[in-house]
Structure formats: structure tokens, C-alpha cells
Amino acid sequence: MPPKDPKLRNITIKTGVVKRLAKEKTMYEKETAQQEAKIEKMKADGKDEYDIKKMIEVKGESAAMIMDCLNRLKKAHQELKTILDNDTDYAESEEYKAAQDVYSDASSVISA
């Protein structure tokens, strides 16, 4: 089997990065919502203030990770767009088509 074209390999790598970052952002958003629900339940149950403060701290860390993921996702998303715009001669390849799908999916994650 001949070695894979470096440009196709780069498309595959950038696609994987965008896909992973979009998934991470979604998971951090879900985790933050779960933490918020736990905090509200703890307050309603009259739990210890220290425990509630710690949960708020954990929620804050998750919220900070959302912004970090979003910034990294925007950068990777733009890099993937640049690659897709410049390497149109690979438009018929599976890697290119997969990259286009991931690019459009990530666009909705970024705008959410």
C-alpha cells in the first residue's frame, strides 16, 4: 500500500481535531448544566455551605473550559476551512467529504 498523500493526511488530522474540540465543548456545556442542577439540589436540601461553594468552584472551572474549547475550536475550524479552500483538487476524496461534514457540524457548535 503506497503511503498516504501528505495533504490528505493533514485534512484527516485537522478534521479529527475539529471533531474532538466540538465534542469537548458540548461535553463541558453538559457538565456545567449538571453541576448547576447539583448546586440547586444541594441548596434545596440545605447542604453544608462549604460543599456548595466547592461545587460552584467546580462549575466555574467547567465554564472556563467551555471558553477555552471554543477558542481552540474556532482556530482549528478556521484552519480546516483554509485547507478545504486551498485543496479543492481533493474534493472527490472521502477525507475531503468527511472534513466538509465535520466543518459544517462544527459551525453549528460554534454558533450555539
mmCIF file with all atom_site columns, C-alpha atoms in Angstrom:
data_model
loop_
_atom_site.group_PDB
_atom_site.id
_atom_site.type_symbol
_atom_site.label_atom_id
_atom_site.label_alt_id
_atom_site.label_comp_id
_atom_site.label_asym_id
_atom_site.label_entity_id
_atom_site.label_seq_id
_atom_site.pdbx_PDB_ins_code
_atom_site.Cartn_x
_atom_site.Cartn_y
_atom_site.Cartn_z
_atom_site.occupancy
_atom_site.B_iso_or_equiv
_atom_site.pdbx_formal_charge
_atom_site.auth_seq_id
_atom_site.auth_comp_id
_atom_site.auth_asym_id
_atom_site.auth_atom_id
_atom_site.pdbx_PDB_model_num
ATOM 1   C CA . MET A 1 1   ? 0.000   0.000  0.000  1.00 0.00 ? 1   MET A CA 1
ATOM 2   C CA . PRO A 1 2   ? 1.531   3.342  -1.009 1.00 0.00 ? 2   PRO A CA 1
ATOM 3   C CA . PRO A 1 3   ? 1.982   5.991  1.666  1.00 0.00 ? 3   PRO A CA 1
ATOM 4   C CA . LYS A 1 4   ? -0.939  8.347  2.109  1.00 0.00 ? 4   LYS A CA 1
ATOM 5   C CA . ASP A 1 5   ? -0.724  11.740 0.414  1.00 0.00 ? 5   ASP A CA 1
ATOM 6   C CA . PRO A 1 6   ? 0.531   14.296 2.993  1.00 0.00 ? 6   PRO A CA 1
ATOM 7   C CA . LYS A 1 7   ? -2.267  16.730 2.127  1.00 0.00 ? 7   LYS A CA 1
ATOM 8   C CA . LEU A 1 8   ? -4.931  14.062 2.672  1.00 0.00 ? 8   LEU A CA 1
ATOM 9   C CA . ARG A 1 9   ? -3.240  13.124 5.924  1.00 0.00 ? 9   ARG A CA 1
ATOM 10  C CA . ASN A 1 10  ? -3.314  16.776 7.005  1.00 0.00 ? 10  ASN A CA 1
ATOM 11  C CA . ILE A 1 11  ? -7.023  17.007 6.113  1.00 0.00 ? 11  ILE A CA 1
ATOM 12  C CA . THR A 1 12  ? -7.690  13.904 8.214  1.00 0.00 ? 12  THR A CA 1
ATOM 13  C CA . ILE A 1 13  ? -5.738  15.276 11.186 1.00 0.00 ? 13  ILE A CA 1
ATOM 14  C CA . LYS A 1 14  ? -7.415  18.701 11.099 1.00 0.00 ? 14  LYS A CA 1
ATOM 15  C CA . THR A 1 15  ? -10.816 17.025 10.743 1.00 0.00 ? 15  THR A CA 1
ATOM 16  C CA . GLY A 1 16  ? -10.121 14.931 13.835 1.00 0.00 ? 16  GLY A CA 1
ATOM 17  C CA . VAL A 1 17  ? -9.028  17.993 15.806 1.00 0.00 ? 17  VAL A CA 1
ATOM 18  C CA . VAL A 1 18  ? -12.195 19.923 14.938 1.00 0.00 ? 18  VAL A CA 1
ATOM 19  C CA . LYS A 1 19  ? -14.390 16.913 15.704 1.00 0.00 ? 19  LYS A CA 1
ATOM 20  C CA . ARG A 1 20  ? -12.713 16.348 19.087 1.00 0.00 ? 20  ARG A CA 1
ATOM 21  C CA . LEU A 1 21  ? -12.901 20.003 20.126 1.00 0.00 ? 21  LEU A CA 1
ATOM 22  C CA . ALA A 1 22  ? -16.570 20.249 19.149 1.00 0.00 ? 22  ALA A CA 1
ATOM 23  C CA . LYS A 1 23  ? -17.286 17.163 21.239 1.00 0.00 ? 23  LYS A CA 1
ATOM 24  C CA . GLU A 1 24  ? -15.292 18.549 24.183 1.00 0.00 ? 24  GLU A CA 1
ATOM 25  C CA . LYS A 1 25  ? -17.192 21.846 24.102 1.00 0.00 ? 25  LYS A CA 1
ATOM 26  C CA . THR A 1 26  ? -20.516 20.008 24.068 1.00 0.00 ? 26  THR A CA 1
ATOM 27  C CA . MET A 1 27  ? -19.457 17.803 26.973 1.00 0.00 ? 27  MET A CA 1
ATOM 28  C CA . TYR A 1 28  ? -18.272 20.758 29.072 1.00 0.00 ? 28  TYR A CA 1
ATOM 29  C CA . GLU A 1 29  ? -21.598 22.508 28.447 1.00 0.00 ? 29  GLU A CA 1
ATOM 30  C CA . LYS A 1 30  ? -23.435 19.382 29.559 1.00 0.00 ? 30  LYS A CA 1
ATOM 31  C CA . GLU A 1 31  ? -21.199 19.058 32.626 1.00 0.00 ? 31  GLU A CA 1
ATOM 32  C CA . THR A 1 32  ? -21.795 22.701 33.572 1.00 0.00 ? 32  THR A CA 1
ATOM 33  C CA . ALA A 1 33  ? -25.563 22.216 33.362 1.00 0.00 ? 33  ALA A CA 1
ATOM 34  C CA . GLN A 1 34  ? -25.308 19.086 35.526 1.00 0.00 ? 34  GLN A CA 1
ATOM 35  C CA . GLN A 1 35  ? -23.203 20.950 38.091 1.00 0.00 ? 35  GLN A CA 1
ATOM 36  C CA . GLU A 1 36  ? -25.774 23.759 38.183 1.00 0.00 ? 36  GLU A CA 1
ATOM 37  C CA . ALA A 1 37  ? -28.536 21.225 38.847 1.00 0.00 ? 37  ALA A CA 1
ATOM 38  C CA . LYS A 1 38  ? -26.459 19.641 41.641 1.00 0.00 ? 38  LYS A CA 1
ATOM 39  C CA . ILE A 1 39  ? -25.848 23.042 43.221 1.00 0.00 ? 39  ILE A CA 1
ATOM 40  C CA . GLU A 1 40  ? -29.558 23.877 43.175 1.00 0.00 ? 40  GLU A CA 1
ATOM 41  C CA . LYS A 1 41  ? -30.383 20.484 44.697 1.00 0.00 ? 41  LYS A CA 1
ATOM 42  C CA . MET A 1 42  ? -27.745 20.956 47.391 1.00 0.00 ? 42  MET A CA 1
ATOM 43  C CA . LYS A 1 43  ? -29.161 24.387 48.236 1.00 0.00 ? 43  LYS A CA 1
ATOM 44  C CA . ALA A 1 44  ? -32.703 22.991 48.361 1.00 0.00 ? 44  ALA A CA 1
ATOM 45  C CA . ASP A 1 45  ? -31.567 20.121 50.609 1.00 0.00 ? 45  ASP A CA 1
ATOM 46  C CA . GLY A 1 46  ? -29.781 22.548 52.943 1.00 0.00 ? 46  GLY A CA 1
ATOM 47  C CA . LYS A 1 47  ? -26.331 21.037 52.434 1.00 0.00 ? 47  LYS A CA 1
ATOM 48  C CA . ASP A 1 48  ? -23.200 22.494 54.014 1.00 0.00 ? 48  ASP A CA 1
ATOM 49  C CA . GLU A 1 49  ? -22.123 25.900 52.621 1.00 0.00 ? 49  GLU A CA 1
ATOM 50  C CA . TYR A 1 50  ? -18.565 24.645 52.124 1.00 0.00 ? 50  TYR A CA 1
ATOM 51  C CA . ASP A 1 51  ? -19.774 21.805 49.885 1.00 0.00 ? 51  ASP A CA 1
ATOM 52  C CA . ILE A 1 52  ? -21.936 24.200 47.894 1.00 0.00 ? 52  ILE A CA 1
ATOM 53  C CA . LYS A 1 53  ? -19.014 26.609 47.424 1.00 0.00 ? 53  LYS A CA 1
ATOM 54  C CA . LYS A 1 54  ? -16.825 23.749 46.217 1.00 0.00 ? 54  LYS A CA 1
ATOM 55  C CA . MET A 1 55  ? -19.478 22.715 43.688 1.00 0.00 ? 55  MET A CA 1
ATOM 56  C CA . ILE A 1 56  ? -19.718 26.319 42.482 1.00 0.00 ? 56  ILE A CA 1
ATOM 57  C CA . GLU A 1 57  ? -15.933 26.285 42.085 1.00 0.00 ? 57  GLU A CA 1
ATOM 58  C CA . VAL A 1 58  ? -16.122 23.070 40.030 1.00 0.00 ? 58  VAL A CA 1
ATOM 59  C CA . LYS A 1 59  ? -18.866 24.595 37.883 1.00 0.00 ? 59  LYS A CA 1
ATOM 60  C CA . GLY A 1 60  ? -16.687 27.669 37.326 1.00 0.00 ? 60  GLY A CA 1
ATOM 61  C CA . GLU A 1 61  ? -13.820 25.501 36.140 1.00 0.00 ? 61  GLU A CA 1
ATOM 62  C CA . SER A 1 62  ? -16.107 23.742 33.669 1.00 0.00 ? 62  SER A CA 1
ATOM 63  C CA . ALA A 1 63  ? -17.408 27.087 32.411 1.00 0.00 ? 63  ALA A CA 1
ATOM 64  C CA . ALA A 1 64  ? -13.838 28.305 31.905 1.00 0.00 ? 64  ALA A CA 1
ATOM 65  C CA . MET A 1 65  ? -13.089 25.182 29.876 1.00 0.00 ? 65  MET A CA 1
ATOM 66  C CA . ILE A 1 66  ? -16.042 25.949 27.599 1.00 0.00 ? 66  ILE A CA 1
ATOM 67  C CA . MET A 1 67  ? -14.432 29.247 26.602 1.00 0.00 ? 67  MET A CA 1
ATOM 68  C CA . ASP A 1 68  ? -11.034 27.595 26.194 1.00 0.00 ? 68  ASP A CA 1
ATOM 69  C CA . CYS A 1 69  ? -12.520 24.876 23.985 1.00 0.00 ? 69  CYS A CA 1
ATOM 70  C CA . LEU A 1 70  ? -14.472 27.441 21.995 1.00 0.00 ? 70  LEU A CA 1
ATOM 71  C CA . ASN A 1 71  ? -11.344 29.484 21.286 1.00 0.00 ? 71  ASN A CA 1
ATOM 72  C CA . ARG A 1 72  ? -9.371  26.405 20.240 1.00 0.00 ? 72  ARG A CA 1
ATOM 73  C CA . LEU A 1 73  ? -12.327 25.169 18.168 1.00 0.00 ? 73  LEU A CA 1
ATOM 74  C CA . LYS A 1 74  ? -12.625 28.487 16.324 1.00 0.00 ? 74  LYS A CA 1
ATOM 75  C CA . LYS A 1 75  ? -8.913  28.390 15.488 1.00 0.00 ? 75  LYS A CA 1
ATOM 76  C CA . ALA A 1 76  ? -9.000  24.760 14.309 1.00 0.00 ? 76  ALA A CA 1
ATOM 77  C CA . HIS A 1 77  ? -12.248 25.426 12.422 1.00 0.00 ? 77  HIS A CA 1
ATOM 78  C CA . GLN A 1 78  ? -10.602 28.289 10.530 1.00 0.00 ? 78  GLN A CA 1
ATOM 79  C CA . GLU A 1 79  ? -7.535  26.151 9.776  1.00 0.00 ? 79  GLU A CA 1
ATOM 80  C CA . LEU A 1 80  ? -9.776  23.403 8.391  1.00 0.00 ? 80  LEU A CA 1
ATOM 81  C CA . LYS A 1 81  ? -11.634 25.958 6.252  1.00 0.00 ? 81  LYS A CA 1
ATOM 82  C CA . THR A 1 82  ? -8.331  27.219 4.859  1.00 0.00 ? 82  THR A CA 1
ATOM 83  C CA . ILE A 1 83  ? -7.278  23.676 3.997  1.00 0.00 ? 83  ILE A CA 1
ATOM 84  C CA . LEU A 1 84  ? -10.634 22.909 2.371  1.00 0.00 ? 84  LEU A CA 1
ATOM 85  C CA . ASP A 1 85  ? -10.475 26.129 0.342  1.00 0.00 ? 85  ASP A CA 1
ATOM 86  C CA . ASN A 1 86  ? -6.891  25.535 -0.796 1.00 0.00 ? 86  ASN A CA 1
ATOM 87  C CA . ASP A 1 87  ? -7.032  21.796 -1.504 1.00 0.00 ? 87  ASP A CA 1
ATOM 88  C CA . THR A 1 88  ? -10.093 21.629 -3.764 1.00 0.00 ? 88  THR A CA 1
ATOM 89  C CA . ASP A 1 89  ? -8.283  19.182 -6.040 1.00 0.00 ? 89  ASP A CA 1
ATOM 90  C CA . TYR A 1 90  ? -9.033  16.539 -3.372 1.00 0.00 ? 90  TYR A CA 1
ATOM 91  C CA . ALA A 1 91  ? -12.775 17.322 -3.370 1.00 0.00 ? 91  ALA A CA 1
ATOM 92  C CA . GLU A 1 92  ? -13.683 13.807 -4.541 1.00 0.00 ? 92  GLU A CA 1
ATOM 93  C CA . SER A 1 93  ? -11.793 12.038 -1.745 1.00 0.00 ? 93  SER A CA 1
ATOM 94  C CA . GLU A 1 94  ? -13.550 10.541 1.264  1.00 0.00 ? 94  GLU A CA 1
ATOM 95  C CA . GLU A 1 95  ? -11.312 12.532 3.606  1.00 0.00 ? 95  GLU A CA 1
ATOM 96  C CA . TYR A 1 96  ? -12.309 15.821 1.988  1.00 0.00 ? 96  TYR A CA 1
ATOM 97  C CA . LYS A 1 97  ? -16.023 14.982 2.107  1.00 0.00 ? 97  LYS A CA 1
ATOM 98  C CA . ALA A 1 98  ? -15.735 13.945 5.764  1.00 0.00 ? 98  ALA A CA 1
ATOM 99  C CA . ALA A 1 99  ? -13.907 17.195 6.504  1.00 0.00 ? 99  ALA A CA 1
ATOM 100 C CA . GLN A 1 100 ? -16.717 19.193 4.896  1.00 0.00 ? 100 GLN A CA 1
ATOM 101 C CA . ASP A 1 101 ? -19.295 17.384 7.032  1.00 0.00 ? 101 ASP A CA 1
ATOM 102 C CA . VAL A 1 102 ? -17.307 17.966 10.224 1.00 0.00 ? 102 VAL A CA 1
ATOM 103 C CA . TYR A 1 103 ? -16.763 21.604 9.236  1.00 0.00 ? 103 TYR A CA 1
ATOM 104 C CA . SER A 1 104 ? -20.499 22.236 8.864  1.00 0.00 ? 104 SER A CA 1
ATOM 105 C CA . ASP A 1 105 ? -21.308 20.341 12.089 1.00 0.00 ? 105 ASP A CA 1
ATOM 106 C CA . ALA A 1 106 ? -18.695 22.348 13.980 1.00 0.00 ? 106 ALA A CA 1
ATOM 107 C CA . SER A 1 107 ? -20.131 25.588 12.602 1.00 0.00 ? 107 SER A CA 1
ATOM 108 C CA . SER A 1 108 ? -23.368 24.884 14.451 1.00 0.00 ? 108 SER A CA 1
ATOM 109 C CA . VAL A 1 109 ? -21.471 24.002 17.659 1.00 0.00 ? 109 VAL A CA 1
ATOM 110 C CA . ILE A 1 110 ? -19.540 27.281 17.462 1.00 0.00 ? 110 ILE A CA 1
ATOM 111 C CA . SER A 1 111 ? -22.669 29.363 16.984 1.00 0.00 ? 111 SER A CA 1
ATOM 112 C CA . ALA A 1 112 ? -24.552 27.560 19.783 1.00 0.00 ? 112 ALA A CA 1
#
